[in-house]
Amino acid sequence: MKRFTGSRVLVTGAADGIGAASVTAFLGEGARVLAVDINPPRGDVPACHYEILDVTEANAPERLVASAGRELGGLDVLVNNAGICEVSPLASTDDDTWDRVMDVNLRAMFRLSRSALPLLRESGAGRVINIASISARFANDGMGAYSASKHAVAGLSKSLAAEWGQDGITCNYILPGAMIVS
Protein backbone atom coordinates (compact mmCIF):
# COMPACT_ATOMS: atom_id res chain seq x y z
CA MET A 1 0.00 0.00 0.00
CA LYS A 2 1.18 3.51 -0.75
CA ARG A 3 1.95 5.80 2.20
CA PHE A 4 -0.78 8.37 1.51
CA THR A 5 -3.54 6.20 0.04
CA GLY A 6 -6.82 7.92 0.82
CA SER A 7 -5.18 11.05 2.23
CA ARG A 8 -6.61 14.40 1.22
CA VAL A 9 -3.95 17.03 0.56
CA LEU A 10 -4.06 20.75 -0.23
CA VAL A 11 -0.89 22.28 -1.73
CA THR A 12 -0.46 26.02 -2.33
CA GLY A 13 2.14 27.44 -4.69
CA ALA A 14 1.61 24.37 -6.84
CA ALA A 15 2.42 25.66 -10.34
CA ASP A 16 6.12 24.80 -10.24
CA GLY A 17 9.13 24.08 -8.04
CA ILE A 18 8.57 22.58 -4.60
CA GLY A 19 4.80 22.89 -4.90
CA ALA A 20 4.59 20.99 -8.19
CA ALA A 21 7.01 18.36 -6.88
CA SER A 22 4.89 18.00 -3.73
CA VAL A 23 1.74 17.48 -5.81
CA THR A 24 3.48 14.82 -7.91
CA ALA A 25 4.91 13.07 -4.84
CA PHE A 26 1.60 12.98 -2.95
CA LEU A 27 -0.26 11.72 -6.02
CA GLY A 28 2.40 9.05 -6.50
CA GLU A 29 1.82 7.90 -2.94
CA GLY A 30 -1.94 7.56 -3.43
CA ALA A 31 -3.25 10.89 -2.10
CA ARG A 32 -6.04 12.97 -3.57
CA VAL A 33 -4.75 16.49 -4.12
CA LEU A 34 -6.16 19.99 -4.43
CA ALA A 35 -3.41 22.10 -6.03
CA VAL A 36 -3.58 25.90 -5.89
CA ASP A 37 -1.52 28.67 -7.44
CA ILE A 38 -1.97 32.21 -8.72
CA ASN A 39 -0.59 30.93 -12.05
CA PRO A 40 -1.71 28.08 -14.28
CA PRO A 41 0.40 24.93 -13.97
CA ARG A 42 3.56 24.69 -16.04
CA GLY A 43 3.65 21.60 -18.19
CA ASP A 44 1.32 18.66 -17.83
CA VAL A 45 -1.31 18.89 -15.12
CA PRO A 46 -1.25 15.82 -12.90
CA ALA A 47 -4.49 14.03 -12.05
CA CYS A 48 -5.64 16.42 -9.35
CA HIS A 49 -8.09 19.25 -8.84
CA TYR A 50 -6.30 22.51 -9.75
CA GLU A 51 -7.49 26.00 -8.80
CA ILE A 52 -6.05 29.31 -9.95
CA LEU A 53 -6.31 31.63 -6.96
CA ASP A 54 -4.30 34.34 -5.21
CA VAL A 55 -3.90 33.05 -1.65
CA THR A 56 -3.84 36.64 -0.35
CA GLU A 57 -7.40 37.38 -1.49
CA ALA A 58 -9.76 38.13 1.38
CA ASN A 59 -11.94 35.06 0.80
CA ALA A 60 -9.17 32.70 -0.38
CA PRO A 61 -8.94 30.63 2.83
CA GLU A 62 -12.67 30.01 3.00
CA ARG A 63 -12.83 29.20 -0.71
CA LEU A 64 -9.96 26.71 -0.46
CA VAL A 65 -11.32 24.99 2.62
CA ALA A 66 -14.73 24.72 0.94
CA SER A 67 -13.05 23.29 -2.18
CA ALA A 68 -11.15 20.76 -0.07
CA GLY A 69 -14.38 19.66 1.56
CA ARG A 70 -16.23 19.48 -1.75
CA GLU A 71 -13.49 18.02 -4.00
CA LEU A 72 -11.61 15.85 -1.50
CA GLY A 73 -14.23 15.15 1.16
CA GLY A 74 -12.07 16.72 3.88
CA LEU A 75 -8.45 17.54 4.57
CA ASP A 76 -5.63 15.55 6.13
CA VAL A 77 -2.53 17.45 4.99
CA LEU A 78 -2.03 21.15 4.30
CA VAL A 79 1.16 22.14 2.47
CA ASN A 80 1.64 25.92 2.70
CA ASN A 81 4.15 26.53 -0.07
CA ALA A 82 3.03 29.77 -1.76
CA GLY A 83 5.77 32.36 -1.50
CA ILE A 84 7.54 35.22 -3.21
CA CYS A 85 10.95 36.85 -2.95
CA GLU A 86 11.55 40.49 -3.74
CA VAL A 87 15.24 41.41 -3.93
CA SER A 88 15.80 44.85 -2.46
CA PRO A 89 18.20 46.24 0.15
CA LEU A 90 16.27 47.04 3.32
CA ALA A 91 17.12 50.74 3.09
CA SER A 92 15.31 50.95 -0.24
CA THR A 93 12.51 48.45 0.42
CA ASP A 94 9.24 50.35 0.29
CA ASP A 95 6.25 49.53 2.47
CA ASP A 96 4.27 48.03 -0.41
CA THR A 97 7.05 45.54 -1.19
CA TRP A 98 7.48 44.63 2.48
CA ASP A 99 3.73 44.18 2.93
CA ARG A 100 3.35 42.05 -0.22
CA VAL A 101 6.14 39.67 0.85
CA MET A 102 4.63 39.35 4.34
CA ASP A 103 1.11 38.91 2.94
CA VAL A 104 2.08 36.06 0.60
CA ASN A 105 4.74 34.33 2.70
CA LEU A 106 3.23 34.65 6.17
CA ARG A 107 -0.25 36.13 6.45
CA ALA A 108 -1.79 33.87 3.78
CA MET A 109 -0.18 30.85 5.47
CA PHE A 110 -1.62 31.83 8.85
CA ARG A 111 -5.08 32.57 7.45
CA LEU A 112 -5.31 29.32 5.47
CA SER A 113 -4.03 27.24 8.39
CA ARG A 114 -6.58 28.84 10.73
CA SER A 115 -9.42 28.28 8.25
CA ALA A 116 -8.37 24.66 7.66
CA LEU A 117 -8.30 23.84 11.38
CA PRO A 118 -11.84 22.36 11.56
CA LEU A 119 -11.15 19.97 8.66
CA LEU A 120 -7.74 19.05 10.06
CA ARG A 121 -9.35 18.29 13.43
CA GLU A 122 -11.99 16.13 11.74
CA SER A 123 -9.28 14.07 10.05
CA GLY A 124 -8.08 12.84 13.44
CA ALA A 125 -4.41 13.26 12.52
CA GLY A 126 -4.06 16.49 10.57
CA ARG A 127 -0.70 17.60 9.25
CA VAL A 128 0.47 21.11 8.40
CA ILE A 129 3.70 21.43 6.42
CA ASN A 130 4.97 24.98 6.03
CA ILE A 131 7.68 25.70 3.50
CA ALA A 132 10.07 28.25 4.96
CA SER A 133 13.62 28.67 3.64
CA ILE A 134 17.21 28.40 4.72
CA SER A 135 16.83 32.18 4.85
CA ALA A 136 15.00 31.59 8.13
CA ARG A 137 18.43 30.79 9.58
CA PHE A 138 20.79 32.86 7.45
CA ALA A 139 20.20 36.34 6.09
CA ASN A 140 21.34 37.40 2.63
CA ASP A 141 22.02 40.89 1.30
CA GLY A 142 19.02 42.33 -0.47
CA MET A 143 16.62 39.73 0.91
CA GLY A 144 15.58 41.34 4.19
CA ALA A 145 11.81 41.16 3.69
CA TYR A 146 12.04 37.56 2.46
CA SER A 147 14.33 36.49 5.29
CA ALA A 148 12.12 38.17 7.91
CA SER A 149 9.03 36.48 6.49
CA LYS A 150 10.70 33.07 6.59
CA HIS A 151 11.90 33.61 10.17
CA ALA A 152 8.27 34.36 10.99
CA VAL A 153 7.14 31.14 9.26
CA ALA A 154 9.37 29.20 11.66
CA GLY A 155 7.80 30.97 14.65
CA LEU A 156 4.27 30.49 13.33
CA SER A 157 4.93 26.80 12.72
CA LYS A 158 6.22 26.26 16.26
CA SER A 159 3.18 28.06 17.67
CA LEU A 160 0.76 26.02 15.56
CA ALA A 161 2.46 22.81 16.71
CA ALA A 162 2.25 23.85 20.36
CA GLU A 163 -1.39 24.93 20.20
CA TRP A 164 -2.83 22.32 17.84
CA GLY A 165 -0.85 19.32 19.05
CA GLN A 166 -3.48 18.63 21.71
CA ASP A 167 -5.90 17.98 18.83
CA GLY A 168 -3.53 15.47 17.20
CA ILE A 169 -2.43 17.96 14.54
CA THR A 170 1.26 18.26 13.79
CA CYS A 171 2.94 21.24 12.20
CA ASN A 172 6.43 21.19 10.75
CA TYR A 173 8.40 23.62 8.67
CA ILE A 174 11.00 22.86 6.04
CA LEU A 175 14.06 24.97 5.26
CA PRO A 176 14.96 24.33 1.61
CA GLY A 177 17.97 26.05 0.11
CA ALA A 178 18.40 27.55 -3.32
CA MET A 179 17.16 25.40 -6.15
CA ILE A 180 17.07 25.38 -9.92
CA VAL A 181 13.58 25.14 -11.38
CA SER A 182 13.26 24.27 -15.05
Coordinates of N, CA and C in Angstrom, one line a residue:
M1 N 0.8 -1.2 0.0 CA 0.0 0.0 0.0 C 0.9 1.2 0.0
K2 N 0.4 2.3 -0.7 CA 1.2 3.5 -0.8 C 1.0 4.3 0.5
R3 N 2.0 5.1 0.9 CA 2.0 5.8 2.2 C 0.8 6.8 2.4
F4 N 0.3 7.4 1.3 CA -0.8 8.4 1.5 C -2.1 8.0 0.8
T5 N -2.3 6.7 0.7 CA -3.5 6.2 0.0 C -4.7 6.7 0.9
G6 N -5.6 7.4 0.2 CA -6.8 7.9 0.8 C -6.6 9.3 1.5
S7 N -5.4 9.7 1.6 CA -5.2 11.0 2.2 C -5.6 12.2 1.3
R8 N -6.1 13.2 1.9 CA -6.6 14.4 1.2 C -5.7 15.6 1.5
V9 N -5.1 16.1 0.4 CA -3.9 17.0 0.6 C -4.2 18.3 -0.2
L10 N -4.0 19.4 0.4 CA -4.1 20.8 -0.2 C -2.7 21.3 -0.3
V11 N -2.2 21.7 -1.5 CA -0.9 22.3 -1.7 C -1.0 23.7 -2.4
T12 N -0.5 24.7 -1.7 CA -0.5 26.0 -2.3 C 0.9 26.2 -3.0
G13 N 0.9 27.2 -3.9 CA 2.1 27.4 -4.7 C 2.5 26.2 -5.5
A14 N 1.5 25.7 -6.2 CA 1.6 24.4 -6.8 C 2.0 24.4 -8.3
A15 N 2.2 25.6 -8.9 CA 2.4 25.7 -10.3 C 3.8 25.1 -10.8
D16 N 4.8 25.3 -9.9 CA 6.1 24.8 -10.2 C 6.9 24.6 -9.0
G17 N 8.2 24.2 -9.2 CA 9.1 24.1 -8.0 C 8.7 23.1 -7.0
I18 N 8.9 23.5 -5.7 CA 8.6 22.6 -4.6 C 7.1 22.2 -4.6
G19 N 6.2 23.2 -4.9 CA 4.8 22.9 -4.9 C 4.4 21.8 -5.9
A20 N 4.9 22.0 -7.1 CA 4.6 21.0 -8.2 C 5.2 19.6 -7.8
A21 N 6.4 19.6 -7.3 CA 7.0 18.4 -6.9 C 6.2 17.7 -5.7
S22 N 5.7 18.5 -4.8 CA 4.9 18.0 -3.7 C 3.6 17.4 -4.3
V23 N 3.0 18.0 -5.2 CA 1.7 17.5 -5.8 C 2.1 16.1 -6.4
T24 N 3.1 16.1 -7.2 CA 3.5 14.8 -7.9 C 3.8 13.7 -6.9
A25 N 4.5 14.1 -5.8 CA 4.9 13.1 -4.8 C 3.7 12.5 -4.1
F26 N 2.8 13.4 -3.7 CA 1.6 13.0 -2.9 C 0.7 12.1 -3.8
L27 N 0.5 12.5 -5.1 CA -0.3 11.7 -6.0 C 0.4 10.3 -6.2
G28 N 1.7 10.3 -6.3 CA 2.4 9.0 -6.5 C 2.3 8.1 -5.3
E29 N 2.0 8.7 -4.2 CA 1.8 7.9 -2.9 C 0.3 7.6 -2.6
G30 N -0.5 7.9 -3.6 CA -1.9 7.6 -3.4 C -2.9 8.6 -2.9
A31 N -2.4 9.8 -2.6 CA -3.2 10.9 -2.1 C -4.1 11.5 -3.2
R32 N -5.2 12.1 -2.7 CA -6.0 13.0 -3.6 C -5.6 14.4 -3.3
V33 N -5.4 15.2 -4.3 CA -4.7 16.5 -4.1 C -5.6 17.6 -4.7
L34 N -5.7 18.7 -4.0 CA -6.2 20.0 -4.4 C -4.9 20.9 -4.5
A35 N -4.6 21.3 -5.8 CA -3.4 22.1 -6.0 C -3.9 23.5 -6.3
V36 N -3.2 24.5 -5.8 CA -3.6 25.9 -5.9 C -2.4 26.8 -6.2
D37 N -2.6 27.7 -7.1 CA -1.5 28.7 -7.4 C -2.2 29.9 -8.1
I38 N -1.5 31.0 -8.0 CA -2.0 32.2 -8.7 C -1.8 32.1 -10.2
N39 N -0.9 31.2 -10.6 CA -0.6 30.9 -12.0 C -1.1 29.6 -12.5
P40 N -1.4 29.4 -13.8 CA -1.7 28.1 -14.3 C -0.5 27.2 -14.1
P41 N -0.7 25.9 -14.1 CA 0.4 24.9 -14.0 C 1.3 25.0 -15.2
R42 N 2.6 24.8 -14.9 CA 3.6 24.7 -16.0 C 3.7 23.2 -16.4
G43 N 3.5 23.0 -17.7 CA 3.7 21.6 -18.2 C 2.4 20.8 -18.0
D44 N 2.5 19.5 -18.0 CA 1.3 18.7 -17.8 C 0.7 18.8 -16.4
V45 N -0.6 18.8 -16.4 CA -1.3 18.9 -15.1 C -1.5 17.5 -14.6
P46 N -1.0 17.2 -13.4 CA -1.2 15.8 -12.9 C -2.7 15.6 -12.6
A47 N -3.1 14.4 -12.3 CA -4.5 14.0 -12.0 C -4.9 14.5 -10.7
C48 N -5.2 15.8 -10.6 CA -5.6 16.4 -9.4 C -6.6 17.5 -9.7
H49 N -7.2 18.1 -8.7 CA -8.1 19.3 -8.8 C -7.2 20.5 -8.7
Y50 N -7.2 21.4 -9.7 CA -6.3 22.5 -9.7 C -7.1 23.8 -9.8
E51 N -6.8 24.7 -8.9 CA -7.5 26.0 -8.8 C -6.5 27.1 -9.0
I52 N -6.9 28.1 -9.8 CA -6.0 29.3 -9.9 C -6.6 30.3 -9.0
L53 N -5.8 30.7 -8.0 CA -6.3 31.6 -7.0 C -5.1 32.3 -6.3
D54 N -5.3 33.6 -6.0 CA -4.3 34.3 -5.2 C -4.6 34.1 -3.7
V55 N -3.7 33.4 -3.0 CA -3.9 33.1 -1.6 C -4.0 34.2 -0.7
T56 N -3.7 35.4 -1.2 CA -3.8 36.6 -0.3 C -5.2 37.3 -0.5
E57 N -6.1 36.8 -1.4 CA -7.4 37.4 -1.5 C -8.2 37.2 -0.2
A58 N -9.0 38.1 0.1 CA -9.8 38.1 1.4 C -10.5 36.8 1.6
N59 N -11.1 36.3 0.6 CA -11.9 35.1 0.8 C -11.2 33.8 0.4
A60 N -9.9 33.9 0.1 CA -9.2 32.7 -0.4 C -9.2 31.5 0.6
P61 N -8.9 31.8 1.9 CA -8.9 30.6 2.8 C -10.3 29.9 2.9
E62 N -11.4 30.6 2.9 CA -12.7 30.0 3.0 C -13.0 29.3 1.7
R63 N -12.6 29.9 0.6 CA -12.8 29.2 -0.7 C -12.0 27.9 -0.8
L64 N -10.8 27.9 -0.4 CA -10.0 26.7 -0.5 C -10.4 25.6 0.5
V65 N -10.8 26.0 1.7 CA -11.3 25.0 2.6 C -12.6 24.4 2.1
A66 N -13.5 25.2 1.5 CA -14.7 24.7 0.9 C -14.4 23.8 -0.2
S67 N -13.4 24.1 -1.1 CA -13.1 23.3 -2.2 C -12.5 22.0 -1.7
A68 N -11.7 22.0 -0.6 CA -11.1 20.8 -0.1 C -12.3 19.9 0.4
G69 N -13.2 20.4 1.1 CA -14.4 19.7 1.6 C -15.2 19.1 0.4
R70 N -15.4 19.9 -0.6 CA -16.2 19.5 -1.8 C -15.5 18.5 -2.7
E71 N -14.2 18.8 -3.0 CA -13.5 18.0 -4.0 C -12.8 16.8 -3.4
L72 N -12.4 16.9 -2.1 CA -11.6 15.9 -1.5 C -12.4 15.1 -0.4
G73 N -13.5 15.7 0.1 CA -14.2 15.2 1.2 C -13.6 15.4 2.5
G74 N -12.7 16.4 2.6 CA -12.1 16.7 3.9 C -10.6 17.1 3.6
L75 N -9.8 17.1 4.7 CA -8.4 17.5 4.6 C -7.6 16.9 5.6
D76 N -6.6 16.2 5.2 CA -5.6 15.5 6.1 C -4.3 16.3 6.2
V77 N -3.9 16.8 5.1 CA -2.5 17.4 5.0 C -2.7 18.8 4.3
L78 N -2.1 19.8 4.9 CA -2.0 21.2 4.3 C -0.6 21.5 4.1
V79 N -0.2 21.7 2.8 CA 1.2 22.1 2.5 C 1.1 23.6 2.1
N80 N 1.6 24.5 3.0 CA 1.6 25.9 2.7 C 3.0 26.2 2.0
N81 N 2.9 26.3 0.7 CA 4.1 26.5 -0.1 C 4.2 27.9 -0.8
A82 N 3.0 28.5 -1.0 CA 3.0 29.8 -1.8 C 4.0 30.8 -1.1
G83 N 4.8 31.4 -2.0 CA 5.8 32.4 -1.5 C 6.4 33.2 -2.6
I84 N 6.9 34.3 -2.3 CA 7.5 35.2 -3.2 C 8.8 35.8 -2.6
C85 N 9.7 36.2 -3.4 CA 11.0 36.8 -3.0 C 11.2 38.1 -3.8
E86 N 11.2 39.2 -3.1 CA 11.6 40.5 -3.7 C 13.0 40.9 -3.3
V87 N 13.9 41.0 -4.3 CA 15.2 41.4 -3.9 C 15.3 42.9 -3.9
S88 N 15.7 43.4 -2.7 CA 15.8 44.8 -2.5 C 16.5 45.1 -1.1
P89 N 17.6 45.9 -1.1 CA 18.2 46.2 0.1 C 17.2 46.8 1.1
L90 N 17.3 46.6 2.4 CA 16.3 47.0 3.3 C 16.1 48.6 3.3
A91 N 17.2 49.3 3.1 CA 17.1 50.7 3.1 C 16.3 51.3 2.0
S92 N 16.1 50.5 0.9 CA 15.3 51.0 -0.2 C 14.1 50.1 -0.5
T93 N 13.7 49.2 0.5 CA 12.5 48.4 0.4 C 11.3 49.3 0.8
D94 N 10.4 49.5 -0.1 CA 9.2 50.4 0.3 C 8.2 49.5 1.0
D95 N 7.3 50.2 1.7 CA 6.3 49.5 2.5 C 5.4 48.6 1.7
D96 N 5.1 48.9 0.4 CA 4.3 48.0 -0.4 C 5.0 46.7 -0.7
T97 N 6.3 46.8 -0.9 CA 7.1 45.5 -1.2 C 7.1 44.7 0.1
W98 N 7.4 45.3 1.2 CA 7.5 44.6 2.5 C 6.1 43.9 2.8
D99 N 5.1 44.7 2.6 CA 3.7 44.2 2.9 C 3.4 43.0 2.0
R100 N 3.7 43.1 0.7 CA 3.4 42.1 -0.2 C 4.1 40.8 0.1
V101 N 5.4 40.9 0.5 CA 6.1 39.7 0.9 C 5.5 39.0 2.1
M102 N 5.2 39.9 3.1 CA 4.6 39.3 4.3 C 3.2 38.8 4.1
D103 N 2.5 39.4 3.2 CA 1.1 38.9 2.9 C 1.2 37.5 2.3
V104 N 2.0 37.4 1.3 CA 2.1 36.1 0.6 C 2.8 35.0 1.5
N105 N 3.9 35.3 2.0 CA 4.7 34.3 2.7 C 4.3 34.0 4.1
L106 N 3.6 34.9 4.8 CA 3.2 34.6 6.2 C 1.7 34.8 6.4
R107 N 1.2 35.9 6.1 CA -0.2 36.1 6.5 C -1.2 35.1 5.8
A108 N -1.0 34.9 4.5 CA -1.8 33.9 3.8 C -1.6 32.5 4.4
M109 N -0.4 32.1 4.8 CA -0.2 30.9 5.5 C -1.0 30.7 6.8
F110 N -0.9 31.8 7.6 CA -1.6 31.8 8.9 C -3.1 31.7 8.6
R111 N -3.6 32.5 7.7 CA -5.1 32.6 7.5 C -5.6 31.2 6.9
L112 N -4.9 30.6 6.0 CA -5.3 29.3 5.5 C -5.2 28.2 6.5
S113 N -4.2 28.2 7.3 CA -4.0 27.2 8.4 C -5.2 27.4 9.4
R114 N -5.5 28.6 9.8 CA -6.6 28.8 10.7 C -7.9 28.4 10.1
S115 N -8.2 28.7 8.9 CA -9.4 28.3 8.2 C -9.5 26.8 8.1
A116 N -8.4 26.1 7.9 CA -8.4 24.7 7.7 C -8.5 23.9 9.0
L117 N -8.3 24.5 10.1 CA -8.3 23.8 11.4 C -9.5 22.9 11.6
P118 N -10.7 23.3 11.3 CA -11.8 22.4 11.6 C -11.7 21.1 10.7
L119 N -11.3 21.2 9.5 CA -11.2 20.0 8.7 C -10.0 19.1 9.1
L120 N -8.9 19.8 9.6 CA -7.7 19.1 10.1 C -8.1 18.3 11.4
R121 N -8.9 18.9 12.2 CA -9.3 18.3 13.4 C -10.2 17.1 13.1
E122 N -11.1 17.2 12.1 CA -12.0 16.1 11.7 C -11.2 14.9 11.2
S123 N -10.1 15.2 10.6 CA -9.3 14.1 10.0 C -8.7 13.1 11.1
G124 N -8.6 13.6 12.3 CA -8.1 12.8 13.4 C -6.6 12.8 13.5
A125 N -5.9 13.2 12.5 CA -4.4 13.3 12.5 C -3.9 14.2 11.5
G126 N -4.4 15.5 11.6 CA -4.1 16.5 10.6 C -2.6 16.8 10.6
R127 N -2.1 17.2 9.4 CA -0.7 17.6 9.3 C -0.6 18.9 8.5
V128 N 0.2 19.8 9.1 CA 0.5 21.1 8.4 C 2.0 21.1 8.1
I129 N 2.3 21.4 6.8 CA 3.7 21.4 6.4 C 3.9 22.8 5.8
N130 N 4.7 23.6 6.5 CA 5.0 25.0 6.0 C 6.4 25.0 5.4
I131 N 6.4 25.6 4.2 CA 7.7 25.7 3.5 C 8.3 27.1 3.9
A132 N 9.4 27.0 4.6 CA 10.1 28.3 5.0 C 11.2 28.4 4.0
S133 N 12.4 28.5 4.5 CA 13.6 28.7 3.6 C 14.8 28.6 4.5
I134 N 16.0 28.3 4.0 CA 17.2 28.4 4.7 C 17.4 29.8 5.2
S135 N 16.8 30.8 4.5 CA 16.8 32.2 4.8 C 16.2 32.4 6.2
A136 N 15.5 31.5 6.8 CA 15.0 31.6 8.1 C 16.1 31.5 9.1
R137 N 17.3 30.9 8.7 CA 18.4 30.8 9.6 C 19.6 31.7 9.2
F138 N 19.7 32.1 7.9 CA 20.8 32.9 7.5 C 20.3 34.0 6.6
A139 N 20.6 35.2 6.9 CA 20.2 36.3 6.1 C 21.1 36.6 4.9
N140 N 20.6 37.1 3.8 CA 21.3 37.4 2.6 C 21.1 38.9 2.3
D141 N 22.2 39.5 1.7 CA 22.0 40.9 1.3 C 20.9 41.0 0.3
G142 N 20.1 42.0 0.5 CA 19.0 42.3 -0.5 C 17.8 41.5 -0.3
M143 N 17.8 40.6 0.7 CA 16.6 39.7 0.9 C 16.0 39.9 2.3
G144 N 16.0 41.1 2.8 CA 15.6 41.3 4.2 C 14.1 41.0 4.4
A145 N 13.2 41.4 3.5 CA 11.8 41.2 3.7 C 11.6 39.7 3.6
Y146 N 12.2 39.0 2.6 CA 12.0 37.6 2.5 C 12.5 36.8 3.7
S147 N 13.7 37.2 4.1 CA 14.3 36.5 5.3 C 13.5 36.7 6.5
A148 N 13.0 37.9 6.8 CA 12.1 38.2 7.9 C 10.8 37.4 7.8
S149 N 10.3 37.3 6.6 CA 9.0 36.5 6.5 C 9.3 35.0 6.8
K150 N 10.4 34.5 6.4 CA 10.7 33.1 6.6 C 11.1 32.8 8.0
H151 N 11.7 33.7 8.7 CA 11.9 33.6 10.2 C 10.5 33.5 10.9
A152 N 9.6 34.3 10.4 CA 8.3 34.4 11.0 C 7.5 33.0 10.7
V153 N 7.8 32.4 9.6 CA 7.1 31.1 9.3 C 7.6 30.1 10.3
A154 N 8.9 30.1 10.6 CA 9.4 29.2 11.7 C 8.6 29.4 13.0
G155 N 8.5 30.7 13.4 CA 7.8 31.0 14.6 C 6.3 30.6 14.6
L156 N 5.7 30.9 13.5 CA 4.3 30.5 13.3 C 4.1 29.0 13.4
S157 N 5.0 28.3 12.7 CA 4.9 26.8 12.7 C 5.1 26.2 14.1
K158 N 6.0 26.7 14.9 CA 6.2 26.3 16.3 C 5.0 26.5 17.1
S159 N 4.4 27.7 16.9 CA 3.2 28.1 17.7 C 2.0 27.2 17.3
L160 N 1.8 26.9 16.0 CA 0.8 26.0 15.6 C 0.9 24.6 16.2
A161 N 2.2 24.1 16.1 CA 2.5 22.8 16.7 C 2.1 22.8 18.2
A162 N 2.5 23.8 18.9 CA 2.3 23.8 20.4 C 0.8 23.9 20.7
E163 N 0.0 24.7 19.9 CA -1.4 24.9 20.2 C -2.3 23.8 19.7
W164 N -1.9 23.3 18.5 CA -2.8 22.3 17.8 C -2.4 20.9 18.1
G165 N -1.3 20.7 18.7 CA -0.8 19.3 19.1 C -1.8 18.6 19.9
Q166 N -2.5 19.3 20.8 CA -3.5 18.6 21.7 C -4.7 18.0 20.9
D167 N -4.8 18.5 19.7 CA -5.9 18.0 18.8 C -5.4 16.9 17.9
G168 N -4.1 16.5 18.1 CA -3.5 15.5 17.2 C -3.0 16.0 15.9
I169 N -2.9 17.3 15.8 CA -2.4 18.0 14.5 C -1.0 18.3 14.7
T170 N -0.1 17.9 13.8 CA 1.3 18.3 13.8 C 1.5 19.4 12.8
C171 N 2.5 20.2 13.1 CA 2.9 21.2 12.2 C 4.5 21.2 12.1
N172 N 5.0 21.1 11.0 CA 6.4 21.2 10.7 C 6.7 22.2 9.7
Y173 N 8.0 22.7 9.7 CA 8.4 23.6 8.7 C 9.7 23.1 8.1
I174 N 9.9 23.4 6.8 CA 11.0 22.9 6.0 C 11.8 24.0 5.6
L175 N 13.1 23.9 5.6 CA 14.1 25.0 5.3 C 14.8 24.6 4.0
P176 N 14.2 24.6 2.8 CA 15.0 24.3 1.6 C 15.9 25.4 1.3
G177 N 17.0 25.1 0.6 CA 18.0 26.1 0.1 C 17.6 26.5 -1.3
A178 N 18.6 27.1 -1.9 CA 18.4 27.5 -3.3 C 18.2 26.3 -4.2
M179 N 17.4 26.5 -5.2 CA 17.2 25.4 -6.2 C 17.0 25.9 -7.6
I180 N 17.2 25.1 -8.5 CA 17.1 25.4 -9.9 C 15.7 24.8 -10.4
V181 N 14.9 25.6 -10.9 CA 13.6 25.1 -11.4 C 13.6 25.3 -12.9
S182 N 13.3 24.2 -13.6 CA 13.3 24.3 -15.0 C 11.9 24.5 -15.5

